[in-house]
Amino acid sequence: MNEKVDVLIIGSGASGAAVAWSLAETKMRILCLEQGDWVKPTDYPSNGRDWEARLFSDFAVNPNRRARPTDYPINDANSPIKVVNFNGVGGSTIMYTAHYPRLHPSDFKVRTLDGVADDWPVDYATLEPFFAENDRMMGVSGLAGDPAYPPKQPPMPPLPLGKSGQRFGRAMNKLGWHWWPSDTTIATVDYDGRGRCLNLGHCTPGCAQGAKASTDITYWPHAIRAGVELRTRARVREIALDERGMASGVVYYDAEGREQFQPAEMVIVACNGVGTPRLMLNSVSGRFPDGIANSSGLVGKNLMFHPYALTYGYVDEPLDGNHGPPLCLWSHEFYETDHRRDFVRGYAFQFGRGFGSIVEAIVSTAAGRLPWGEEHHRIYREQLLNRRIGLSAICEDLPEEHNRVTLDPVLKDSHGIPAPRIDYTISENSHRMMDHGIARATEILEAAGARNIAVERPILNGGWHLLGTARMGTDPARSVVNEWGRCHDVKNMFIVDGSIWVTAGGVNPTSTIQALALYIADSIKRRLADATLFD
Amino acid sequence: MDRDNPLTEAETRDLRALAALMIPASDVYGVPGADDDLIFADILRSLERDTADARAALALLARMAGGSFADLPAGRRAEIAAAFKREGGAPLFALNRVVLLCYYRDDRVMRSLGQEPRPPFPRGHEVEQGDWSLLDPVRGRAPFYRRAP
Ligand SMILES: Cc1cc2nc3c(=O)[nH]c(=O)nc-3n(C[C@H](O)[C@H](O)[C@H](O)COP(=O)(O)OP(=O)(O)OC[C@H]3O[C@@H](n4cnc5c(N)ncnc54)[C@H](O)[C@@H]3O)c2cc1C
Ligand code: SF4
C-alpha cells in the first residue's frame, strides 16, 4: 500500500507542472503520476541525420502513428481533425511549437459581447498576474507594445524576423493590417539555466538545445527541488471514491504493469482535453455510473480544437526554410466579431517560416507539385526548396455538445484501459471563418510575392488544442468544475488542463491553460489558509 | 528474412526499378538516383513501420505490371509507373515518403543542394534579425483590442 499524499496530480504536462510548482510552497506532500517517461536532450531527433524521418516514427505528433508503449491509442476515425499530443514528462509541451499568445479580454465574455456560447466565470483581469508569473516561469520572448493586447512585458527579446518575417511584414504593411512578432516560449537569450535558441529549426519534435520551454525543463526542476515527487510510467486507470463521495485516491499501473492504489487527500487532474474526460469516464461508481463528477452529463462534451486553415505559396528566392523556430509572427487583424461578415467571432493568423527540405519534398510530391522523373530535380531546386511561406488561420470553434470524447467500446491501451473515441464535425460558422481566413491569407501571400498558392483545410493532424470537455461555470447543471477549478460533484477533485475552457478563443491556448492552472493553485492555497477548501 | 530488408527478392527488384523512375540520377545536377546502392540500402533499412504499406503498394504495382515490374521494357515501365502514381493511394504515399526521406539525407545529395551533411544540433543555423523599422506603422497604431465589460 502506498503512503497517503496530500495532493495527487495526474499528468505532468503544461498545466500539471504549473500547479505542482505553485503548490510546492505549501510544503504539503505532493505527488504527480505521469504515464510517460522523461525525454533526454540526446533523445531528440535534431541530434541525428535522420531528424526529419523521426517526425514520422517515434516523434510523430499523432499518437496512433508514434505508438510508443507510453502512448494510448485514440479512435479518431469520425473526426476530420486528428488528435495530436505527447505523453511524457512535459506532456504535449515536448511537442508544441511554442507559439504563445494569450486569450484576449473579450474571449472571456462572448455571450455578453456576441450573444453566443457562454461567458467564462473568470476574466482577463483576474488572470493577468498569473499570465505574468507564467511568462516568467516558462520564459517568454516577445516585444512589448502590441496594440492588439492590453500592455504586457515579455521577459526576453523577440525571435529574429529573418527573411520570411520581413517579407510578411512588408506585405502586411502594404495591406495596412496588423502584424507583430509573436510571443514564444523560445529563449532568445540564456534564461533560467536554458541555452538560447540556435535556430536548429526543429522545435516541434523537441528542442535538443533546451531553448524551447517544455515544462520538464521549466517548472519541473523547480518543483522537484521544492519537494514534489514525480513518478513516471504510472498510468492512472481510475479515480476512486469513498463513502462520503470524496476522491480517495487513484488506481494506476506502475512501470512493471502492477496495479497500485495511491491514496490522497485531494486529486488534481491535468491529463488534457482528451485524457481528462477519458479518465473521468473510466472512473465509474454507484454514485457516478456515467463517470466521476459527471452529474451534468457534460464530461467529454463540447470538444473544441481550433480548425486550422493553412494557406501557403512559393516565392522566387530561397528564404529561411526550416532554419529558426517555425512560428515568428502573428496578426490579430481579424480576431473580433465583425457584423459585416457571415460568421461570428474570429481568428488569429500565425505566420510560418518554411519546412525542412525533406518534408517539403514529401508534401510537394503528395500535392502533385513535385514530379517523378528527370524534372524532379529542377522543380525541387528552382521552385520549392526553401521557397515556401505560409500562414494559418486559427479559427475559434464554438462549443457544441455533439463534438465529444467518449470511451471506445473496443479499442484499449496496453493496460487494457478503454481508449478515447472522438466524434467531431466542423461547424458552418467555422467553415465560413476558414473561407474568410483563406481569402485574406491569399491576399497576404500575393502581396508577399508568392505564387502557386495552395491550401490545407483543416490541417489534418491539427488537433493540438484540446479544449472544453469538462467546462467551468457557476451552474452545476451546465458545467463540471466551478470558477476555481473544483468539481461541483466531488469537493476534493480539481481539473486544471484545457478541459475546463468555456470557449476557445482564436489563439494557441497553452499560455492561458497555464495561467488558469496557476490561478486555480492560488485559489487552493487561499482556501487552505482559511480552511474552506472542501466546503 | 534479412534484418536490413523486410521485402522479398521480387519486391526488392521492383522497388529498385520504381525508385530509379521516381528520382533518376542526373548528370546536370551531379546526383545519384534513388536506386543508388547506398541510398537504396538505406530505403530498405528504413521501411520500418511503413513495411506493410510498402508491400501493399508493391503488390498493386506487380498486379498492374502483370508480373515483375522490374523485368518490363523501359517504356512500359514508365507507362505503368505513371498509372501507378495515380492509383497507388495511401500505401504508395507511404512508400514514396521513405524514398524521399532516404534520398535527401544522402551526403552527396545534400551537398549538391548546398547543405552541410550534418544534424541540426549542436551547430544550428543563422537567421538574420531583419529590419525592425518595418514594424513602425504598427507601433503607431492605437490599441485596438476589444474592451470587455
Ligand atoms: C504538435 C503540437 C504543437 C503544438 N503547438 C502549440 C503552440 O505552438 N502553442 C500552444 O499554445 N500550444 C501548442 N500545442 C498544444 C499544447 O501542447 C497543449 O495546449 C498543452 O500541452 C496542454 O497542456 P495540458 O496540461 O492540458 O496537457 P498535456 O501537456 O498534454 O499533458 C497531459 C499529460 O497527462 C498525461 N496523462 C494523460 N492521461 C494520463 C493517465 N491516465 N495517467 C497518467 N498520466 C496521464 C500525459 O502523458 C501527458 O503528459 C501543441 C501541441 C502539439 C501536440
Ligand atoms: S530553433 Fe531554437 S527552439 Fe527550435 S529546436 Fe532549435 S534551438 Fe530549439
mmCIF file of C-alpha atoms in Angstrom, chain A residues 266-406:
data_model
loop_
_atom_site.group_PDB
_atom_site.id
_atom_site.type_symbol
_atom_site.label_atom_id
_atom_site.label_comp_id
_atom_site.label_asym_id
_atom_site.label_seq_id
_atom_site.Cartn_x
_atom_site.Cartn_y
_atom_site.Cartn_z
ATOM 1 C CA MET A 266 -7.112 15.665 -2.937
ATOM 2 C CA VAL A 267 -6.794 14.835 -6.616
ATOM 3 C CA ILE A 268 -5.898 17.272 -9.390
ATOM 4 C CA VAL A 269 -6.467 16.104 -12.951
ATOM 5 C CA ALA A 270 -4.182 17.507 -15.687
ATOM 6 C CA CYS A 271 -4.392 14.929 -18.472
ATOM 7 C CA ASN A 272 -5.502 17.361 -21.243
ATOM 8 C CA GLY A 273 -8.803 17.834 -23.046
ATOM 9 C CA VAL A 274 -8.903 14.222 -24.242
ATOM 10 C CA GLY A 275 -7.022 12.380 -21.449
ATOM 11 C CA THR A 276 -9.044 14.010 -18.669
ATOM 12 C CA PRO A 277 -12.553 13.113 -19.891
ATOM 13 C CA ARG A 278 -11.264 9.657 -20.781
ATOM 14 C CA LEU A 279 -10.055 9.135 -17.204
ATOM 15 C CA MET A 280 -13.247 10.573 -15.698
ATOM 16 C CA LEU A 281 -15.493 8.437 -17.910
ATOM 17 C CA ASN A 282 -13.430 5.394 -16.918
ATOM 18 C CA SER A 283 -13.974 6.211 -13.215
ATOM 19 C CA VAL A 284 -17.435 4.785 -12.626
ATOM 20 C CA SER A 285 -19.068 4.029 -9.282
ATOM 21 C CA GLY A 286 -22.535 3.539 -7.819
ATOM 22 C CA ARG A 287 -22.727 7.256 -7.239
ATOM 23 C CA PHE A 288 -21.366 8.179 -10.674
ATOM 24 C CA PRO A 289 -22.416 5.461 -13.135
ATOM 25 C CA ASP A 290 -21.599 7.787 -16.077
ATOM 26 C CA GLY A 291 -18.176 8.789 -14.858
ATOM 27 C CA ILE A 292 -16.868 10.663 -11.864
ATOM 28 C CA ALA A 293 -18.145 14.200 -11.276
ATOM 29 C CA ASN A 294 -20.419 13.869 -14.285
ATOM 30 C CA SER A 295 -23.871 14.653 -12.893
ATOM 31 C CA SER A 296 -24.156 17.373 -15.558
ATOM 32 C CA GLY A 297 -23.532 14.813 -18.302
ATOM 33 C CA LEU A 298 -21.043 17.247 -19.816
ATOM 34 C CA VAL A 299 -17.810 15.307 -19.238
ATOM 35 C CA GLY A 300 -16.347 14.732 -22.692
ATOM 36 C CA LYS A 301 -18.787 17.103 -24.442
ATOM 37 C CA ASN A 302 -18.122 20.450 -26.139
ATOM 38 C CA LEU A 303 -14.727 19.393 -27.504
ATOM 39 C CA MET A 304 -13.096 22.341 -29.293
ATOM 40 C CA PHE A 305 -9.972 22.061 -31.496
ATOM 41 C CA HIS A 306 -9.450 25.318 -33.430
ATOM 42 C CA PRO A 307 -9.787 24.240 -37.064
ATOM 43 C CA TYR A 308 -6.609 25.426 -38.790
ATOM 44 C CA ALA A 309 -6.757 26.741 -42.352
ATOM 45 C CA LEU A 310 -3.221 26.721 -43.754
ATOM 46 C CA THR A 311 -2.517 28.757 -46.882
ATOM 47 C CA TYR A 312 0.954 28.744 -48.403
ATOM 48 C CA GLY A 313 2.818 29.608 -51.534
ATOM 49 C CA TYR A 314 6.274 29.796 -53.081
ATOM 50 C CA VAL A 315 8.451 32.843 -53.732
ATOM 51 C CA ASP A 316 11.223 33.344 -56.249
ATOM 52 C CA GLU A 317 14.184 33.282 -53.854
ATOM 53 C CA PRO A 318 15.314 30.975 -51.059
ATOM 54 C CA LEU A 319 14.111 32.164 -47.634
ATOM 55 C CA ASP A 320 14.773 30.764 -44.171
ATOM 56 C CA GLY A 321 13.499 27.265 -44.923
ATOM 57 C CA ASN A 322 13.400 25.361 -41.693
ATOM 58 C CA HIS A 323 16.158 27.425 -40.137
ATOM 59 C CA GLY A 324 14.890 29.075 -36.991
ATOM 60 C CA PRO A 325 11.749 28.448 -34.985
ATOM 61 C CA PRO A 326 8.888 27.948 -37.441
ATOM 62 C CA LEU A 327 6.434 30.459 -35.994
ATOM 63 C CA CYS A 328 7.597 34.017 -35.585
ATOM 64 C CA LEU A 329 4.771 36.498 -36.255
ATOM 65 C CA TRP A 330 1.086 36.834 -35.618
ATOM 66 C CA SER A 331 -1.778 39.008 -36.816
ATOM 67 C CA HIS A 332 -4.908 39.759 -34.828
ATOM 68 C CA GLU A 333 -6.486 41.907 -37.537
ATOM 69 C CA PHE A 334 -9.460 39.568 -37.910
ATOM 70 C CA TYR A 335 -9.791 38.431 -34.321
ATOM 71 C CA GLU A 336 -13.060 40.022 -33.294
ATOM 72 C CA THR A 337 -16.650 39.691 -34.492
ATOM 73 C CA ASP A 338 -17.460 41.971 -37.413
ATOM 74 C CA HIS A 339 -21.166 42.007 -38.253
ATOM 75 C CA ARG A 340 -20.474 42.632 -41.930
ATOM 76 C CA ARG A 341 -19.077 39.092 -42.172
ATOM 77 C CA ASP A 342 -21.114 35.907 -42.438
ATOM 78 C CA PHE A 343 -19.687 34.379 -39.262
ATOM 79 C CA VAL A 344 -19.407 35.287 -35.616
ATOM 80 C CA ARG A 345 -16.131 35.552 -33.648
ATOM 81 C CA GLY A 346 -12.803 35.375 -35.478
ATOM 82 C CA TYR A 347 -9.282 34.071 -35.817
ATOM 83 C CA ALA A 348 -5.621 34.930 -35.440
ATOM 84 C CA PHE A 349 -3.034 34.318 -38.118
ATOM 85 C CA GLN A 350 0.246 32.635 -37.265
ATOM 86 C CA PHE A 351 2.979 33.084 -39.863
ATOM 87 C CA GLY A 352 5.387 30.264 -40.596
ATOM 88 C CA ARG A 353 8.897 30.254 -41.988
ATOM 89 C CA GLY A 354 9.311 27.152 -44.086
ATOM 90 C CA PHE A 355 9.722 23.421 -43.951
ATOM 91 C CA GLY A 356 12.686 21.109 -43.693
ATOM 92 C CA SER A 357 13.922 20.147 -47.121
ATOM 93 C CA ILE A 358 12.705 16.564 -46.947
ATOM 94 C CA VAL A 359 9.295 17.423 -45.563
ATOM 95 C CA GLU A 360 8.978 19.922 -48.414
ATOM 96 C CA ALA A 361 9.717 17.153 -50.923
ATOM 97 C CA ILE A 362 7.184 14.851 -49.266
ATOM 98 C CA VAL A 363 4.301 17.309 -49.116
ATOM 99 C CA SER A 364 5.020 18.636 -52.580
ATOM 100 C CA THR A 365 5.048 15.129 -54.025
ATOM 101 C CA ALA A 366 1.735 14.384 -52.330
ATOM 102 C CA ALA A 367 0.247 17.627 -53.664
ATOM 103 C CA GLY A 368 1.388 16.836 -57.220
ATOM 104 C CA ARG A 369 3.832 19.770 -57.391
ATOM 105 C CA LEU A 370 6.951 17.639 -57.411
ATOM 106 C CA PRO A 371 7.017 15.104 -60.237
ATOM 107 C CA TRP A 372 8.807 11.819 -60.621
ATOM 108 C CA GLY A 373 11.458 11.575 -63.300
ATOM 109 C CA GLU A 374 14.029 13.909 -64.808
ATOM 110 C CA GLU A 375 12.088 17.091 -63.987
ATOM 111 C CA HIS A 376 12.087 16.221 -60.278
ATOM 112 C CA HIS A 377 15.496 17.785 -59.668
ATOM 113 C CA ARG A 378 14.887 21.048 -61.486
ATOM 114 C CA ILE A 379 11.480 21.743 -59.996
ATOM 115 C CA TYR A 380 12.637 20.897 -56.488
ATOM 116 C CA ARG A 381 15.646 23.188 -56.712
ATOM 117 C CA GLU A 382 14.167 26.079 -58.669
ATOM 118 C CA GLN A 383 10.635 26.241 -57.315
ATOM 119 C CA LEU A 384 10.329 24.529 -53.955
ATOM 120 C CA LEU A 385 13.387 24.151 -51.753
ATOM 121 C CA ASN A 386 13.346 26.904 -49.078
ATOM 122 C CA ARG A 387 10.886 28.954 -51.122
ATOM 123 C CA ARG A 388 7.768 28.262 -49.112
ATOM 124 C CA ILE A 389 5.995 30.803 -46.933
ATOM 125 C CA GLY A 390 2.684 30.164 -45.287
ATOM 126 C CA LEU A 391 0.248 31.223 -42.640
ATOM 127 C CA SER A 392 -2.565 29.591 -40.721
ATOM 128 C CA ALA A 393 -5.874 30.986 -39.578
ATOM 129 C CA ILE A 394 -6.524 29.617 -36.076
ATOM 130 C CA CYS A 395 -10.302 29.591 -36.110
ATOM 131 C CA GLU A 396 -12.399 29.867 -32.998
ATOM 132 C CA ASP A 397 -14.507 26.771 -32.590
ATOM 133 C CA LEU A 398 -17.705 27.317 -30.634
ATOM 134 C CA PRO A 399 -18.749 24.704 -28.056
ATOM 135 C CA GLU A 400 -21.225 22.142 -29.390
ATOM 136 C CA GLU A 401 -22.250 19.160 -27.313
ATOM 137 C CA HIS A 402 -22.181 16.718 -30.224
ATOM 138 C CA ASN A 403 -18.432 17.295 -30.549
ATOM 139 C CA ARG A 404 -17.229 14.918 -27.902
ATOM 140 C CA VAL A 405 -14.875 12.420 -26.320
ATOM 141 C CA THR A 406 -16.401 9.096 -25.290
#
